[in-house]
mmCIF file with all atom_site columns, C-alpha atoms and ligand atoms in Angstrom:
data_model
loop_
_atom_site.group_PDB
_atom_site.id
_atom_site.type_symbol
_atom_site.label_atom_id
_atom_site.label_alt_id
_atom_site.label_comp_id
_atom_site.label_asym_id
_atom_site.label_entity_id
_atom_site.label_seq_id
_atom_site.pdbx_PDB_ins_code
_atom_site.Cartn_x
_atom_site.Cartn_y
_atom_site.Cartn_z
_atom_site.occupancy
_atom_site.B_iso_or_equiv
_atom_site.pdbx_formal_charge
_atom_site.auth_seq_id
_atom_site.auth_comp_id
_atom_site.auth_asym_id
_atom_site.auth_atom_id
_atom_site.pdbx_PDB_model_num
ATOM   1  C  CA  . MET C 1 1  ? 21.917  56.907 31.202 1.00 0.00 ? 1  MET C CA  1
ATOM   2  C  CA  . THR C 1 2  ? 21.308  53.181 31.138 1.00 0.00 ? 2  THR C CA  1
ATOM   3  C  CA  . ALA C 1 3  ? 19.294  51.441 28.450 1.00 0.00 ? 3  ALA C CA  1
ATOM   4  C  CA  . ALA C 1 4  ? 16.519  50.688 30.948 1.00 0.00 ? 4  ALA C CA  1
ATOM   5  C  CA  . THR C 1 5  ? 16.232  54.300 31.983 1.00 0.00 ? 5  THR C CA  1
ATOM   6  C  CA  . ASP C 1 6  ? 16.267  55.358 28.377 1.00 0.00 ? 6  ASP C CA  1
ATOM   7  C  CA  . LEU C 1 7  ? 13.412  53.003 27.604 1.00 0.00 ? 7  LEU C CA  1
ATOM   8  C  CA  . TYR C 1 8  ? 11.437  54.228 30.525 1.00 0.00 ? 8  TYR C CA  1
ATOM   9  C  CA  . GLU C 1 9  ? 11.982  57.881 29.588 1.00 0.00 ? 9  GLU C CA  1
ATOM   10 C  CA  . ARG C 1 10 ? 10.818  57.200 26.049 1.00 0.00 ? 10 ARG C CA  1
ATOM   11 C  CA  . TYR C 1 11 ? 7.820   55.276 27.312 1.00 0.00 ? 11 TYR C CA  1
ATOM   12 C  CA  . GLN C 1 12 ? 6.887   58.161 29.612 1.00 0.00 ? 12 GLN C CA  1
ATOM   13 C  CA  . ARG C 1 13 ? 7.343   60.714 26.814 1.00 0.00 ? 13 ARG C CA  1
ATOM   14 C  CA  . ALA C 1 14 ? 5.261   58.631 24.430 1.00 0.00 ? 14 ALA C CA  1
ATOM   15 C  CA  . ALA C 1 15 ? 2.454   58.298 27.037 1.00 0.00 ? 15 ALA C CA  1
ATOM   16 C  CA  . THR C 1 16 ? 2.473   62.095 27.609 1.00 0.00 ? 16 THR C CA  1
ATOM   17 C  CA  . ALA C 1 17 ? 2.494   62.784 23.860 1.00 0.00 ? 17 ALA C CA  1
ATOM   18 C  CA  . HIS C 1 18 ? -0.430  60.474 23.305 1.00 0.00 ? 18 HIS C CA  1
ATOM   19 C  CA  . ARG C 1 19 ? -2.349  61.837 26.302 1.00 0.00 ? 19 ARG C CA  1
ATOM   20 C  CA  . GLN C 1 20 ? -1.859  65.446 25.191 1.00 0.00 ? 20 GLN C CA  1
ATOM   21 C  CA  . HIS C 1 21 ? -2.856  64.608 21.638 1.00 0.00 ? 21 HIS C CA  1
ATOM   22 C  CA  . ARG C 1 22 ? -5.967  62.876 22.868 1.00 0.00 ? 22 ARG C CA  1
ATOM   23 C  CA  . ALA C 1 23 ? -6.889  65.880 25.050 1.00 0.00 ? 23 ALA C CA  1
ATOM   24 C  CA  . SER C 1 24 ? -6.482  68.406 22.250 1.00 0.00 ? 24 SER C CA  1
ATOM   25 C  CA  . CYS C 1 25 ? -7.514  66.505 19.148 1.00 0.00 ? 25 CYS C CA  1
ATOM   26 C  CA  . THR C 1 26 ? -11.097 66.775 18.033 1.00 0.00 ? 26 THR C CA  1
ATOM   27 C  CA  . ASN C 1 27 ? -10.775 63.837 15.588 1.00 0.00 ? 27 ASN C CA  1
ATOM   28 C  CA  . CYS C 1 28 ? -9.823  61.235 18.226 1.00 0.00 ? 28 CYS C CA  1
ATOM   29 C  CA  . THR C 1 29 ? -12.724 59.579 20.106 1.00 0.00 ? 29 THR C CA  1
ATOM   30 C  CA  . ASP C 1 30 ? -13.080 56.713 22.531 1.00 0.00 ? 30 ASP C CA  1
ATOM   31 C  CA  . THR C 1 31 ? -13.606 54.406 19.633 1.00 0.00 ? 31 THR C CA  1
ATOM   32 C  CA  . GLY C 1 32 ? -11.411 55.850 16.877 1.00 0.00 ? 32 GLY C CA  1
ATOM   33 C  CA  . ARG C 1 33 ? -8.251  57.749 16.310 1.00 0.00 ? 33 ARG C CA  1
ATOM   34 C  CA  . CYS C 1 34 ? -6.927  60.004 13.646 1.00 0.00 ? 34 CYS C CA  1
ATOM   35 C  CA  . THR C 1 35 ? -3.766  59.115 11.752 1.00 0.00 ? 35 THR C CA  1
ATOM   36 C  CA  . ALA C 1 36 ? -1.517  61.095 14.077 1.00 0.00 ? 36 ALA C CA  1
ATOM   37 C  CA  . GLY C 1 37 ? -3.235  59.748 17.187 1.00 0.00 ? 37 GLY C CA  1
ATOM   38 C  CA  . GLN C 1 38 ? -2.954  56.205 15.939 1.00 0.00 ? 38 GLN C CA  1
ATOM   39 C  CA  . ARG C 1 39 ? 0.767   56.659 15.351 1.00 0.00 ? 39 ARG C CA  1
ATOM   40 C  CA  . LEU C 1 40 ? 1.243   58.151 18.751 1.00 0.00 ? 40 LEU C CA  1
ATOM   41 C  CA  . PHE C 1 41 ? -0.751  55.332 20.344 1.00 0.00 ? 41 PHE C CA  1
ATOM   42 C  CA  . GLU C 1 42 ? 1.239   52.612 18.545 1.00 0.00 ? 42 GLU C CA  1
ATOM   43 C  CA  . THR C 1 43 ? 4.521   54.179 19.672 1.00 0.00 ? 43 THR C CA  1
ATOM   44 C  CA  . PHE C 1 44 ? 3.241   54.320 23.262 1.00 0.00 ? 44 PHE C CA  1
ATOM   45 C  CA  . ALA C 1 45 ? 1.915   50.753 23.176 1.00 0.00 ? 45 ALA C CA  1
ATOM   46 C  CA  . ARG C 1 46 ? 5.153   49.412 21.728 1.00 0.00 ? 46 ARG C CA  1
ATOM   47 C  CA  . LEU C 1 47 ? 7.320   51.196 24.338 1.00 0.00 ? 47 LEU C CA  1
ATOM   48 C  CA  . GLN C 1 48 ? 4.929   50.121 27.130 1.00 0.00 ? 48 GLN C CA  1
ATOM   49 C  CA  . ASP C 1 49 ? 5.184   46.507 26.049 1.00 0.00 ? 49 ASP C CA  1
ATOM   50 C  CA  . ALA C 1 50 ? 8.950   46.706 25.883 1.00 0.00 ? 50 ALA C CA  1
ATOM   51 C  CA  . HIS C 1 51 ? 9.087   48.397 29.331 1.00 0.00 ? 51 HIS C CA  1
ATOM   52 C  CA  . LEU C 1 52 ? 6.729   45.870 30.941 1.00 0.00 ? 52 LEU C CA  1
ATOM   53 C  CA  . ASN C 1 53 ? 8.610   42.953 29.300 1.00 0.00 ? 53 ASN C CA  1
ATOM   54 C  CA  . ARG C 1 54 ? 11.854  44.213 30.692 1.00 0.00 ? 54 ARG C CA  1
ATOM   55 C  CA  . GLN C 1 55 ? 10.356  44.578 34.189 1.00 0.00 ? 55 GLN C CA  1
ATOM   56 C  CA  . ARG C 1 56 ? 9.032   41.009 34.002 1.00 0.00 ? 56 ARG C CA  1
ATOM   57 C  CA  . ASN C 1 57 ? 12.339  39.721 32.863 1.00 0.00 ? 57 ASN C CA  1
ATOM   58 C  CA  . GLN C 1 58 ? 14.193  41.500 35.632 1.00 0.00 ? 58 GLN C CA  1
ATOM   59 C  CA  . ARG C 1 59 ? 11.952  39.977 38.329 1.00 0.00 ? 59 ARG C CA  1
ATOM   60 C  CA  . ASN C 1 60 ? 12.389  36.398 37.110 1.00 0.00 ? 60 ASN C CA  1
HETATM 61 ZN ZN1 . ZN  R 2 .  ? -6.096  62.777 16.924 1.00 0.00 ? 1  ZN  R ZN1 1
#
């Protein structure tokens, strides 16, 4: 597995984890997140940024 694929897989997993948490958690709302939800979101956002940055860099 290449580093790019690994990053994409982790990004997808983080997105799924966050989405599933959001769907099942009663403490997370549209305007606020519980501690676990915030952690999942931050992981997802960080991996998404890294993934998008890599895509941008590959195109240039
Ligand atoms: Zn939550």
